Coordinates of C-alpha atoms in Angstrom, one line a residue:
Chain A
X1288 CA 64.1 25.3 -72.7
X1289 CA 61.2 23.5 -73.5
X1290 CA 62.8 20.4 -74.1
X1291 CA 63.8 19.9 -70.8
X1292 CA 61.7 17.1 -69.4
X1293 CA 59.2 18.3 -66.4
X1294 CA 61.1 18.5 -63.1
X1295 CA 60.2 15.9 -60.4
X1296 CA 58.4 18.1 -57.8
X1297 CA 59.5 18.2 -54.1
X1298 CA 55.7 17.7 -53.5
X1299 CA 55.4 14.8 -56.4
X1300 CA 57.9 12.7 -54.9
X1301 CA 56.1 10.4 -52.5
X1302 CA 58.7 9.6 -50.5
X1303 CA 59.3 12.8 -48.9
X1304 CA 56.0 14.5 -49.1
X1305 CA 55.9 14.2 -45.3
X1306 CA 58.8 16.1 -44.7
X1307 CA 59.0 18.4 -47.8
X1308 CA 55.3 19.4 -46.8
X1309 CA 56.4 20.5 -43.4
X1310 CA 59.9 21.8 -44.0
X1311 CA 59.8 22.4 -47.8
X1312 CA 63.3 23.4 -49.3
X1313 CA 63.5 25.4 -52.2
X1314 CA 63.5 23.5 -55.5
X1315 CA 66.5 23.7 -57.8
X1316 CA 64.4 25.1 -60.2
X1317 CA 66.5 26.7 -62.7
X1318 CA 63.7 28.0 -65.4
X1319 CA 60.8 30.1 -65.8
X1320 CA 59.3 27.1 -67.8
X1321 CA 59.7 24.4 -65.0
X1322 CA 57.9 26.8 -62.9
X1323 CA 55.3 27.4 -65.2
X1324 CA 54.8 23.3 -64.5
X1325 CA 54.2 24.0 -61.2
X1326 CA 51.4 26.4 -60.8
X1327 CA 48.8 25.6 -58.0
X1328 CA 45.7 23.4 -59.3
X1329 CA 42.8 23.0 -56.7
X1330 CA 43.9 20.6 -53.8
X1331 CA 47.9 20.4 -54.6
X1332 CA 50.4 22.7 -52.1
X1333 CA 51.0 26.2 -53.0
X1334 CA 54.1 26.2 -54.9
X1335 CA 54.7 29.9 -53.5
X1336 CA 54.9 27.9 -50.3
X1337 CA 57.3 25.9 -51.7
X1338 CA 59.3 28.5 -53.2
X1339 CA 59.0 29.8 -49.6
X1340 CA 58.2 33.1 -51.5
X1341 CA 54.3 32.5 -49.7
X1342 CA 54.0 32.3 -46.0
X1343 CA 57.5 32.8 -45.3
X1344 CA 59.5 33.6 -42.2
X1345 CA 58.5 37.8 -42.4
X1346 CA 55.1 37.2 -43.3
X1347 CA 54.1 34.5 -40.3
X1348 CA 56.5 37.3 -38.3
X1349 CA 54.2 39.8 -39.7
X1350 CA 50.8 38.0 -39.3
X1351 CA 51.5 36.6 -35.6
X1352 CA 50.2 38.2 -32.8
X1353 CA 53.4 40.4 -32.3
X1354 CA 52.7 42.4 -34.9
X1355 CA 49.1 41.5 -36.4
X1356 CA 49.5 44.0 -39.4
X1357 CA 48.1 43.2 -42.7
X1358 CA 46.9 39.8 -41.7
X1359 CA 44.4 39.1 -44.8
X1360 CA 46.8 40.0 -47.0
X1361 CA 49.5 37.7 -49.1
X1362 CA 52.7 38.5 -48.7
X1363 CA 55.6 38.2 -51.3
X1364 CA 58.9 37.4 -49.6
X1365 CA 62.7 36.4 -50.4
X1366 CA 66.0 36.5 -48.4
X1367 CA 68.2 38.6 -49.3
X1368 CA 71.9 39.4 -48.7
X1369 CA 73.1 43.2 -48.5
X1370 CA 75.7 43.9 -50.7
X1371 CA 78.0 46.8 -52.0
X1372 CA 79.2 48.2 -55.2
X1373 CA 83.3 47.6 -55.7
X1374 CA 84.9 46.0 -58.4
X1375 CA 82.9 43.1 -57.8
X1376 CA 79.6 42.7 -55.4
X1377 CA 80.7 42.3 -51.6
X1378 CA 78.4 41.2 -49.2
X1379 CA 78.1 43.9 -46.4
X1380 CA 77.2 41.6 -43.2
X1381 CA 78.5 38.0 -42.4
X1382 CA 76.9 35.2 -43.9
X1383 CA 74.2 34.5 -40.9
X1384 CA 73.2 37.9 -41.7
X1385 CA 70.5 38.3 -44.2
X1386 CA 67.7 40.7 -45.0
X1387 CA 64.3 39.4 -45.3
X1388 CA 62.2 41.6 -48.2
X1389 CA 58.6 41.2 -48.4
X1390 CA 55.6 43.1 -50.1
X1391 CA 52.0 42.7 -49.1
X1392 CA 48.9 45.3 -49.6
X1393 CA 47.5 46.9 -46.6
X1394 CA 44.0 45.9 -48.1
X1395 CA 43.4 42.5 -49.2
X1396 CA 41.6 43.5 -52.4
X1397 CA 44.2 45.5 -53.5
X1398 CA 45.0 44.6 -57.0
X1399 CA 48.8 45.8 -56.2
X1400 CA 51.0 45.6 -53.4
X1401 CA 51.4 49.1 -51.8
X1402 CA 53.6 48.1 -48.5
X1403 CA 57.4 47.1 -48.3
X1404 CA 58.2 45.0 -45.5
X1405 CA 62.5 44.7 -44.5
X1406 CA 63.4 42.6 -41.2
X1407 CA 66.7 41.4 -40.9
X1408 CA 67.3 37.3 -40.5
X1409 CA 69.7 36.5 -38.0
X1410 CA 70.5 32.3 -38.4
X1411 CA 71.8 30.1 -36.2
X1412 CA 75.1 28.9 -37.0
X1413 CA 75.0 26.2 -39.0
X1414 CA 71.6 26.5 -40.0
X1415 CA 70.2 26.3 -43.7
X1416 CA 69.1 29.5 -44.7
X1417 CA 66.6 27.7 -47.5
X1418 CA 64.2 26.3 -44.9
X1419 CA 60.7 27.7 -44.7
X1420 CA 59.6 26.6 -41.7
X1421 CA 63.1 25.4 -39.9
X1422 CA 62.7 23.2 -36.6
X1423 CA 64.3 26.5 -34.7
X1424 CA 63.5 29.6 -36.1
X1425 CA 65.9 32.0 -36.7
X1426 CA 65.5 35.7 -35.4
X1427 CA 63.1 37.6 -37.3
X1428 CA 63.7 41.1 -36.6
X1429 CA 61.0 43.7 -38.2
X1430 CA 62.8 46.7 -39.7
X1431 CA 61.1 49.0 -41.5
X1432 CA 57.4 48.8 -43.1
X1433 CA 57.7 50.8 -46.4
X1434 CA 54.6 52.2 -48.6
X1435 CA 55.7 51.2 -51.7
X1436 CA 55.1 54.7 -53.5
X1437 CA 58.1 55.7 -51.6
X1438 CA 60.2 53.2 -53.0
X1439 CA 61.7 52.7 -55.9
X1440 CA 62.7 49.0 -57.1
X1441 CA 64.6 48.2 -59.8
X1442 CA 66.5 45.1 -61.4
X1443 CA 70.1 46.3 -61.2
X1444 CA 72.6 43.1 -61.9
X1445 CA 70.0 40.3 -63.2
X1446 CA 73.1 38.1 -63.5
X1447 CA 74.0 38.7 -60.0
X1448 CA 70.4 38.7 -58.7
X1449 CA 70.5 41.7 -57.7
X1450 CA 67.7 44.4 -57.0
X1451 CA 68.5 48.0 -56.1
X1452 CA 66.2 49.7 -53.9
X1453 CA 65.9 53.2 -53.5
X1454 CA 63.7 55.4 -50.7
X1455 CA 62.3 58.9 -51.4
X1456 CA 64.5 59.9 -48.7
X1457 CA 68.2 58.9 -51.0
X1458 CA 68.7 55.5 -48.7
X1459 CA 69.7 52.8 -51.2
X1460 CA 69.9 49.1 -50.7
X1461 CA 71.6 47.0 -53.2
X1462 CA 70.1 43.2 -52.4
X1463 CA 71.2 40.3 -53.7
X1464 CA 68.9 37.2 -54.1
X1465 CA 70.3 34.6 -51.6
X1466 CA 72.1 32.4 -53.4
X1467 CA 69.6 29.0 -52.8
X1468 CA 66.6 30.9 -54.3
X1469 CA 65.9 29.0 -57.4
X1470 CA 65.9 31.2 -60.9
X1471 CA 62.5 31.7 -60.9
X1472 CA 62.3 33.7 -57.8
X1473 CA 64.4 36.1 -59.4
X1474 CA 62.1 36.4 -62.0
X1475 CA 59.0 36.6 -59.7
X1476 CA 60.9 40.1 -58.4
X1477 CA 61.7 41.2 -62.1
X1478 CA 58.1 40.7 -62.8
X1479 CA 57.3 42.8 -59.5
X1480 CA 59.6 45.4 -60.6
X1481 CA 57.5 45.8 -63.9
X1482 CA 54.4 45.4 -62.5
X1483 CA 55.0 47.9 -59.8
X1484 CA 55.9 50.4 -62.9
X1485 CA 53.6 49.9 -65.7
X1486 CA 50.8 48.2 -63.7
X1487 CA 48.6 45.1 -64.8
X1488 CA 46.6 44.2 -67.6
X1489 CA 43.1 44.8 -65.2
X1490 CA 44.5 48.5 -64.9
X1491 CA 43.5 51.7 -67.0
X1492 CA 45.1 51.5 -70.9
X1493 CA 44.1 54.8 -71.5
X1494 CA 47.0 56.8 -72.7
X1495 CA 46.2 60.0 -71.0
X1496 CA 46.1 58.6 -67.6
X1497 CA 50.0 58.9 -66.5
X1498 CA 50.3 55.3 -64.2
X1499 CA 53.4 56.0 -62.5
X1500 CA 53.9 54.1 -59.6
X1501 CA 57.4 55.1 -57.6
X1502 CA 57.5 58.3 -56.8
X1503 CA 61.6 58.5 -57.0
X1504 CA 61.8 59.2 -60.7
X1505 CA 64.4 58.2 -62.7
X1506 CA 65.3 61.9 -64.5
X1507 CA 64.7 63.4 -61.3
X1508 CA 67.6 65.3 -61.4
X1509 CA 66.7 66.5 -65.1
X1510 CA 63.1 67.3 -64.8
X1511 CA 62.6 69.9 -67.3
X1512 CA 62.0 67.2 -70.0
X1513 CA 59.1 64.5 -69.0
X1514 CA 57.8 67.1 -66.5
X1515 CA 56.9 69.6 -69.6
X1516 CA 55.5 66.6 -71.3
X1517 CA 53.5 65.1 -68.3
X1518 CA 52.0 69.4 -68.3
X1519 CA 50.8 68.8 -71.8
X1520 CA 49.2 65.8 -71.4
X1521 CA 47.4 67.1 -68.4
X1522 CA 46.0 69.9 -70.4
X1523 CA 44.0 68.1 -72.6
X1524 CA 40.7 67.9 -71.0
X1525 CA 39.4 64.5 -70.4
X1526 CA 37.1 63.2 -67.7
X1527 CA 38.7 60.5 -66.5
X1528 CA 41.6 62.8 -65.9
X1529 CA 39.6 65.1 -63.7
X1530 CA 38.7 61.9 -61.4
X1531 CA 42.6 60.8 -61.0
X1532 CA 43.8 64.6 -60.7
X1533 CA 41.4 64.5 -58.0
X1534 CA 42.8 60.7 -57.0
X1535 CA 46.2 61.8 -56.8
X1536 CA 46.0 65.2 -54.9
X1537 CA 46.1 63.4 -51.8
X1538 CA 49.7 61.8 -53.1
X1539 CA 51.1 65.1 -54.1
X1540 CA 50.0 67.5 -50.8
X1541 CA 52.0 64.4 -49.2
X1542 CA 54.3 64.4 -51.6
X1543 CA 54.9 68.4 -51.1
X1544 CA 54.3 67.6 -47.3
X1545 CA 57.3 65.3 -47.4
X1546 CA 59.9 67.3 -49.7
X1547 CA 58.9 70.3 -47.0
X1548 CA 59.8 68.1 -44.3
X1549 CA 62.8 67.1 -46.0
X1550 CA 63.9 71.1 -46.4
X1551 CA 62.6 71.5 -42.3
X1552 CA 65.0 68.5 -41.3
X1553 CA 67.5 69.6 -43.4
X1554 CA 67.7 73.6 -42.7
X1555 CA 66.9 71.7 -39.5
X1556 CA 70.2 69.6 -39.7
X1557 CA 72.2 72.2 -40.7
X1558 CA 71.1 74.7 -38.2
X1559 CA 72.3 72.6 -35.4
X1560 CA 75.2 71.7 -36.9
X1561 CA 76.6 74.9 -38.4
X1562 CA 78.3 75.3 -35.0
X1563 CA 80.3 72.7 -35.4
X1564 CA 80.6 72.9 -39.1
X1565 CA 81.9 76.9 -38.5
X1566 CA 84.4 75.0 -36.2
X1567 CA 85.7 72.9 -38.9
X1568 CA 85.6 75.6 -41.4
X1569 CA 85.1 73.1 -43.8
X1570 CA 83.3 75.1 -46.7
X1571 CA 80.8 73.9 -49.2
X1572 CA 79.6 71.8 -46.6
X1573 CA 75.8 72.8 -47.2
X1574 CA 76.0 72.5 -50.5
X1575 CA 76.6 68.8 -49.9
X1576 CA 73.9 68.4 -47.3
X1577 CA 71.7 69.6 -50.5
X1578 CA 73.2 67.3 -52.6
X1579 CA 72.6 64.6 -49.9
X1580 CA 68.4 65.1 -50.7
X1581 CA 68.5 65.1 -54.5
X1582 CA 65.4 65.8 -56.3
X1583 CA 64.2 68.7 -53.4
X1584 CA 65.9 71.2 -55.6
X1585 CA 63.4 71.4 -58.0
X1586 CA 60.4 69.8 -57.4
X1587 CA 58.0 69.8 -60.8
X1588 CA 58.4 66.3 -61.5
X1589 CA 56.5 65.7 -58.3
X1590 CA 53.3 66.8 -60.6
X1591 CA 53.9 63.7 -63.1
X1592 CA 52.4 61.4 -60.3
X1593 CA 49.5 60.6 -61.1
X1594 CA 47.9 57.4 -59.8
X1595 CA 45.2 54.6 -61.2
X1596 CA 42.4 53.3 -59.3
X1597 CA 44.9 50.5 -58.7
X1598 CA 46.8 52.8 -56.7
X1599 CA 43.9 53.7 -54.5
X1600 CA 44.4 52.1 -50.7
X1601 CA 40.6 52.0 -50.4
X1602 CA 39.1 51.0 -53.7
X1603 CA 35.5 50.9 -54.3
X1604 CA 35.2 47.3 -55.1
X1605 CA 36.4 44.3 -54.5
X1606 CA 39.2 43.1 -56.7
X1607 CA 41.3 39.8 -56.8
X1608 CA 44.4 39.0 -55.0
X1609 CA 47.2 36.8 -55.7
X1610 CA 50.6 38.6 -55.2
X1611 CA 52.2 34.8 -56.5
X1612 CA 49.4 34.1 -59.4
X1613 CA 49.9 37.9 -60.0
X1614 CA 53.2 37.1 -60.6
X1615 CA 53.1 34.1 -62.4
X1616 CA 50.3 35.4 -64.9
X1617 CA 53.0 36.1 -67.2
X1618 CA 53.4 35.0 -70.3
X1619 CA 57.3 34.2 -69.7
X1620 CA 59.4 36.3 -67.9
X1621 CA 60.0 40.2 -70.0
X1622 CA 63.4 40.8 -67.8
X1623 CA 63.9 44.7 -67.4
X1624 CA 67.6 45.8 -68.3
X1625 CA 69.7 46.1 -66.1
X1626 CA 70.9 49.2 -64.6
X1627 CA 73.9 49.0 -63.2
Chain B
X367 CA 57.5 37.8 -21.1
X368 CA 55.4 40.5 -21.0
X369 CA 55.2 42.1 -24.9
X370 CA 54.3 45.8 -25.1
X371 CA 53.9 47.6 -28.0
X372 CA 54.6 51.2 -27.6
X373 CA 54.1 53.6 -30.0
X374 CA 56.0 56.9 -30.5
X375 CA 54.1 59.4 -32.3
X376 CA 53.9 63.0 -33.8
X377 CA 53.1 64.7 -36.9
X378 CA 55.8 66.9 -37.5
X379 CA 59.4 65.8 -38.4
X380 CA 62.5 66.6 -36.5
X381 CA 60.9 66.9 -33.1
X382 CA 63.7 63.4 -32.3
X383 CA 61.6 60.8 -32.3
X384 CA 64.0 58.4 -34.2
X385 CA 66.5 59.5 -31.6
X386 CA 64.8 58.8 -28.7
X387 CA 64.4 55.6 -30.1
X388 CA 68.0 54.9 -30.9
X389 CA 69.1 56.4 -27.4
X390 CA 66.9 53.6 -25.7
X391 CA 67.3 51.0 -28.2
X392 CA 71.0 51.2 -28.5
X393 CA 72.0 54.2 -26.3
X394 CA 73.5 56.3 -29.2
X395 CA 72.7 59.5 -30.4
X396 CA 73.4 60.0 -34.2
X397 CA 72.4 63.9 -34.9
X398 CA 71.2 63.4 -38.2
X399 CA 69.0 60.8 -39.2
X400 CA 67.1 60.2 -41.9
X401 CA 63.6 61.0 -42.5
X402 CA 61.2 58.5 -41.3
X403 CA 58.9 56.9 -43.5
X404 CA 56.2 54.7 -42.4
X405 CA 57.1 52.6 -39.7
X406 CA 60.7 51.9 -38.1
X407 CA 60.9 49.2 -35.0
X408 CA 63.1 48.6 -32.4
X409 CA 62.9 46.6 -29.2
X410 CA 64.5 46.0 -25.7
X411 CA 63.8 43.8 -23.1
X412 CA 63.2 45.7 -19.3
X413 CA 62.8 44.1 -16.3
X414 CA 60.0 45.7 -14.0
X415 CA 59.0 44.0 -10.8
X416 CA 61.2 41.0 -11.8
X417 CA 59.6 40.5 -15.0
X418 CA 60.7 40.1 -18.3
X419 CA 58.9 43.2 -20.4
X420 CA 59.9 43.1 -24.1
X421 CA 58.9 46.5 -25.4
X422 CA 58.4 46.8 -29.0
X423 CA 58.2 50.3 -30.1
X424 CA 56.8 51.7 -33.1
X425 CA 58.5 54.4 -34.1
X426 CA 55.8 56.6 -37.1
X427 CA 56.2 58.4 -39.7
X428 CA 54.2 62.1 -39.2
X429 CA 53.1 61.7 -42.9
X430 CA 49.5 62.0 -43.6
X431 CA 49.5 60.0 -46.3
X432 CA 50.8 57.3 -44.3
X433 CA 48.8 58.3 -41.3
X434 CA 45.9 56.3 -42.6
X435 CA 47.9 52.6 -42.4
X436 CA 49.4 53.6 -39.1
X437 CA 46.0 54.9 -37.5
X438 CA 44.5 51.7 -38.1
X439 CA 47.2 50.0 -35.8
X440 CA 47.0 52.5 -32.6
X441 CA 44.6 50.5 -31.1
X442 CA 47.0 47.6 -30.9
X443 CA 49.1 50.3 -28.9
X444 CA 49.2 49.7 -25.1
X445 CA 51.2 53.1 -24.6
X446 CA 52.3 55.8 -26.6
X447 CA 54.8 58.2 -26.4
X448 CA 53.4 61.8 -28.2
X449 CA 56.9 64.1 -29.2
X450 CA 57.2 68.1 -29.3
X451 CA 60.6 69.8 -29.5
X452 CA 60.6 72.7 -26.7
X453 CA 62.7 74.8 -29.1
X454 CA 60.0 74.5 -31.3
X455 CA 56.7 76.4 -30.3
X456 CA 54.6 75.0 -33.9
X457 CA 55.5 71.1 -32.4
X458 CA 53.7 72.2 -29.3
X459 CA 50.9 74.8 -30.4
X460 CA 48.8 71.7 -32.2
X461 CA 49.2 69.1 -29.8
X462 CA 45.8 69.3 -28.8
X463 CA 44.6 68.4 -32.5
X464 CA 47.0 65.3 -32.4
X465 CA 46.2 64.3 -29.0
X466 CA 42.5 64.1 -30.1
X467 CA 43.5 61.9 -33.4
X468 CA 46.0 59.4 -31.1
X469 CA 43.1 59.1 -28.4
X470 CA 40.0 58.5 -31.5
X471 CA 41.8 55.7 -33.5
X472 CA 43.7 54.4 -30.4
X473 CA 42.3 52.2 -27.1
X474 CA 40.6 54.3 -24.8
X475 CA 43.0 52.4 -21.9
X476 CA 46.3 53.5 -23.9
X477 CA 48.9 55.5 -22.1
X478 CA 50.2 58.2 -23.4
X479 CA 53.7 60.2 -22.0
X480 CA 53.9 63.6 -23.2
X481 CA 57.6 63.9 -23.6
X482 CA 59.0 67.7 -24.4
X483 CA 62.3 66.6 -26.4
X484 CA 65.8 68.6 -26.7
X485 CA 65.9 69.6 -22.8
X486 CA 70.3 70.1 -24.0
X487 CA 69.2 72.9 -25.6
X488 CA 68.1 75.4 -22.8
X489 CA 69.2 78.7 -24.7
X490 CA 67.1 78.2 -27.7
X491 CA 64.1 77.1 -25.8
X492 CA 60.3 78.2 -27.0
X493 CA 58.1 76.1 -24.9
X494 CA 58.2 76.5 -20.8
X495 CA 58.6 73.1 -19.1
X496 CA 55.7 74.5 -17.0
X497 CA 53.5 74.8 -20.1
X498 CA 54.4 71.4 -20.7
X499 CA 53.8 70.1 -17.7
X500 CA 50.0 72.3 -17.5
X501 CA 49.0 70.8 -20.6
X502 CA 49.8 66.9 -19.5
X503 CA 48.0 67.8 -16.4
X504 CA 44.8 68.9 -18.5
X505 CA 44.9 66.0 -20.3
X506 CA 45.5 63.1 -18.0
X507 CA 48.9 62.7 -19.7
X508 CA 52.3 61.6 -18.1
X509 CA 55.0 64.1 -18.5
X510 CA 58.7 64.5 -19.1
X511 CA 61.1 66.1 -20.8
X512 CA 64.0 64.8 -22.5
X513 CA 67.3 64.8 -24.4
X514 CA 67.8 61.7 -26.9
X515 CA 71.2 64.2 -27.2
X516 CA 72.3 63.5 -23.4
X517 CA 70.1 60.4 -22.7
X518 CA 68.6 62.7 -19.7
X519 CA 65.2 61.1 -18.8
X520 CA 65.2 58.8 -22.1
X521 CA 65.1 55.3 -20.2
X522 CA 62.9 56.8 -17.9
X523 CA 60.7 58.1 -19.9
X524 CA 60.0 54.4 -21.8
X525 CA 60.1 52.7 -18.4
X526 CA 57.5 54.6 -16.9
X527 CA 55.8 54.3 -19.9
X528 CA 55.9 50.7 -19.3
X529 CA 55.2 50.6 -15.7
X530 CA 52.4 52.9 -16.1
X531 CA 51.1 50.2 -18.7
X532 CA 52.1 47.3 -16.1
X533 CA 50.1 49.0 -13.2
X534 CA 47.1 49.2 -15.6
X535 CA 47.1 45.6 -16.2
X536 CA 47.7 44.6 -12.4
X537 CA 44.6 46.7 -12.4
X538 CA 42.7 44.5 -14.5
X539 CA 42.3 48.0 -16.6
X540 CA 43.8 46.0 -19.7
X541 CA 42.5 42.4 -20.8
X542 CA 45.7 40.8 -21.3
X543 CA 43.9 37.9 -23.1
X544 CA 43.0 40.3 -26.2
X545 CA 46.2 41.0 -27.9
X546 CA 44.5 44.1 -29.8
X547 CA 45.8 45.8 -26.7
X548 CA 48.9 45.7 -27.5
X549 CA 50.0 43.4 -24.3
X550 CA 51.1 39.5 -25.3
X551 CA 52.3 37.1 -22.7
X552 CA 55.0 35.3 -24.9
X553 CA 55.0 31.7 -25.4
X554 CA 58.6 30.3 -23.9
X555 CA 60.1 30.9 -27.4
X556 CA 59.3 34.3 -27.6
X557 CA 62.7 34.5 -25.2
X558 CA 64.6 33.8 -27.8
X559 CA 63.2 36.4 -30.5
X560 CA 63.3 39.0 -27.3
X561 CA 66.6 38.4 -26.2
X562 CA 68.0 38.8 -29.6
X563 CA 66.4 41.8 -29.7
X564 CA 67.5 42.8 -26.5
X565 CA 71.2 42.1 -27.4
X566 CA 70.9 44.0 -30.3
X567 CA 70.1 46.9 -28.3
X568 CA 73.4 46.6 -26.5
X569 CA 71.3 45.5 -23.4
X570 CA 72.2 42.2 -20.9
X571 CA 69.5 40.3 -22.1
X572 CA 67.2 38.0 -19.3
X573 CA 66.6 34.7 -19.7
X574 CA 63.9 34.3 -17.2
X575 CA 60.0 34.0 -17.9
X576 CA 56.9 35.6 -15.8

């Protein structure tokens, strides 16, 4: 890899600097390295812009007057395509159809993203789906804003680019990378995925502390093992443990708030439809509405959430803030394995 | 184009916001939907006194934890809708609490439509539309009730959410030049972004500008 000679930059070459600067495309950037060639110096582009991972379609969506939410804040962003598990991946919507995915941080001086952002991208026909900032914009259509420590994201086909995402609530996305992303993109959201579940080098080393970011664990449905560990940790006395105990109650009395809203809705759910479902005589029926909520059967592992000061959405100082430079702080890329 | 941003609000789950939502935006009703968490958005274009109204409607999670992210946008709420379920006496015994939290965090001009939801299901009813209606009228509220079930009084209720909004700015009650209101006049483009929207919704969309 690190023989390949540096790539000629879209905002290098001369010639097109005009247009490239007002319409970049995405590079064909195939490796981490090339990218590591391209990080920002003081009076060059931003090559998140040019990635058109920076001050993308969702976040000007986000940040214009519509919407106004989070405007001091960077936000992350790719396209992606929806697709669904068969023999092989199969998109889920027609090709103009594609799923912009974003995360940003409520607070600027957040050292971590805590918001998911999900608008659907509805192109004209015929359009590139790679510009950033295309002549006519395509429909930008604000979905769903996320906090992030109700989602879990993980790296689920790296080969196919594709990310599995996963709500407290059981909705799961599977989203593929749109196919003109460069490489390195993917490995921008790979490095997300890790960062968003072992946190950064700025937050807490201390072995006691339990940094877990997502909240949708994955032995959810076998607690009995980490959650008797995550007990005995907690029982060693430690002061800095008393401060995020304290940190995190919040979290959990939502947490508990949430998995009690969940029972409401579904006891809820069934109660109105047990007239109907006594009509079908279909039994076993409620068992499956349970089963259609996992983790709210038992609900210990909700006490191995335990959050840093990273976590916090008002922290007491100011901290920096580059989702991309975040990002691209890396060493090289450490891809997770996948899960599926 | 006029562009509203109504919000629908409550603090407990299951009361049908989603659903009234759904029932306007697309004129379905899907009994069970999932739980919502933060923020969901939908949109539909109306017409009222021949113009073009995009509404863009916040629907909110009742979470607390979320509360604190979603507070901080009510004041770019021109209208909001607050949601109890009259079969459910808890959704209606703490409205006052909620009202008091939507009207502190939110602009002192927003409207807000009480809106009593579930009005199919007269046999399991808890809460009197009277008591409904006494408690918007000791509040300076706007009230309805409403069945995202049978679509009875759904549109209406969002429309004269909207008109209530558009009288306040033919008032001059709402600056329309501060967007923090929750009011935009849309640049020309905006049509296109609205009537997407609007066909998405299942709605004829207008092409016409104020």
């Amino acid at each position: 890899m690190s023989s390949v000679p540096p790539t000629k930059t879209w905002w290098k070459s001369k010639k097109t600097v005009k247009v490239t600067r007002s319409y970049p495309t995405f590079p064909s950037l195939t490796a981490w390295e090339e990218f590591r060639g391209l990080l920002r110096v003081d009076g060059e582009p931003n090559p998140g812009v040019g990635l058109g991972v920076e001050e993308g379609l969702l976040c000007q969506k986000v940040h214009s007057p519509e919407f106004n939410l989070f405007p001091d804040s960077v936000v992350f962003e790719s396209n992606f395509v929806q697709v669904k598990r068969s023999r092989n991946w199969i998109d889920i919507y027609k090709a103009s159809y594609t799923m912009a995915l974003g995360v940003t941080s409520s607070v600027p001086c957040l050292p971590l993203p805590n918001i998911l952002l999900m608008a659907s991208v509805k192109w004209h026909q015929g359009q590139s789906q790679t510009w950033n900032r295309p002549s006519i914009a395509p429909n930008i259509i604000l979905k769903r804003i996320l906090p992030l420590k109700f989602v879990e994201l993980q790296v689920c086909d790296r080969l196919q680019r594709i990310l599995r995402l996963r709500t407290v609530t059981e909705k799961i996305y599977y989203l593929k990378l749109h196919p003109n992303h460069p490489e390195c993109v993917f490995h921008f959201w790979t490095r997300l995925v890790q960062i968003l579940q072992k946190g950064l080098s700025i937050t807490t080393k201390d072995p006691n502390i339990l940094v877990t970011h997502c909240l949708v664990p994955k032995n959810c449905c076998n607690p009995s093992g980490d959650a008797k560990l995550v007990q005995k940790k907690l029982q060693v006395s430690h002061p800095s443990e008393s401060l995020i105990q304290l940190m995190a109650k919040g979290e959990s009395e939502a947490l508990s708030q949430i998995f009690a809203d969940l029972h409401q809705q579904n006891q809820f759910s069934f109660r109105s439809s047990k007239k109907l479902e006594t009509n079908k005589d279909s039994s076993g029926k409620g068992g499956h509405e349970e089963d259609s909520i996992p983790c709210t059967r038992d609900l210990r592992w909700r006490d191995s959430f335990m959050y840093g000061e990273w976590e916090r959405e008002n922290p007491s100082g100011p901290q920096p803030l580059s989702l991309l430079s975040t990002l691209a702080a890396s060493t090289r890329p450490q891809l997770a394995p996948p899960i599926g | 184009i006029f562009s509203l941003n109504i919000y629908i609000l409550f603090y407990l789950p299951g009361v049908g916001k989603s659903c009234l939502l759904l029932q306007f935006t697309d004129k379905r009703f899907q009994p069970v939907h999932d739980l919502t968490i933060g923020v969901e958005f939908g949109a539909r274009m109306i017409t009222i006194d021949g113009k073009q109204i995009k509404l863009q409607i916040w629907d909110t999670a009742g979470q607390e934890s979320f509360r604190s992210i979603t507070r901080s946008y009510y004041r770019g709420a021109a209208g909001a809708l607050l949601v109890y379920d009259i079969t459910r006496r808890d959704t209606f015994n703490h409205l006052t609490t909620w009202l008091e939290d939507a009207r502190q965090h939110s602009n002192s001009n927003m409207v807000i439509m009480l809106i009593g939801n579930k009005s199919d299901l007269e046999s399991r009813r808890e809460v009197k539309k009277e008591e409904g209606e006494a408690f918007a009228r000791e509040h300076g509220l706007i009230f309805m009730e409403t069945s995202a079930k049978t679509a009875s009084n759904v549109e209406e209720a969002f429309i004269n959410t909207a008109k209530e909004i558009y009288e306040k700015i033919q008032e001059g009650v709402f600056d329309i030049n501060n967007e923090a209101n929750g009011i935009k006049i849309g640049p020309q483009h905006a049509a296109t972004n609205a009537t997407h929207a609007c066909n998405q919704g299942g709605q004829q969309a207008g092409g016409g500008c104020c």
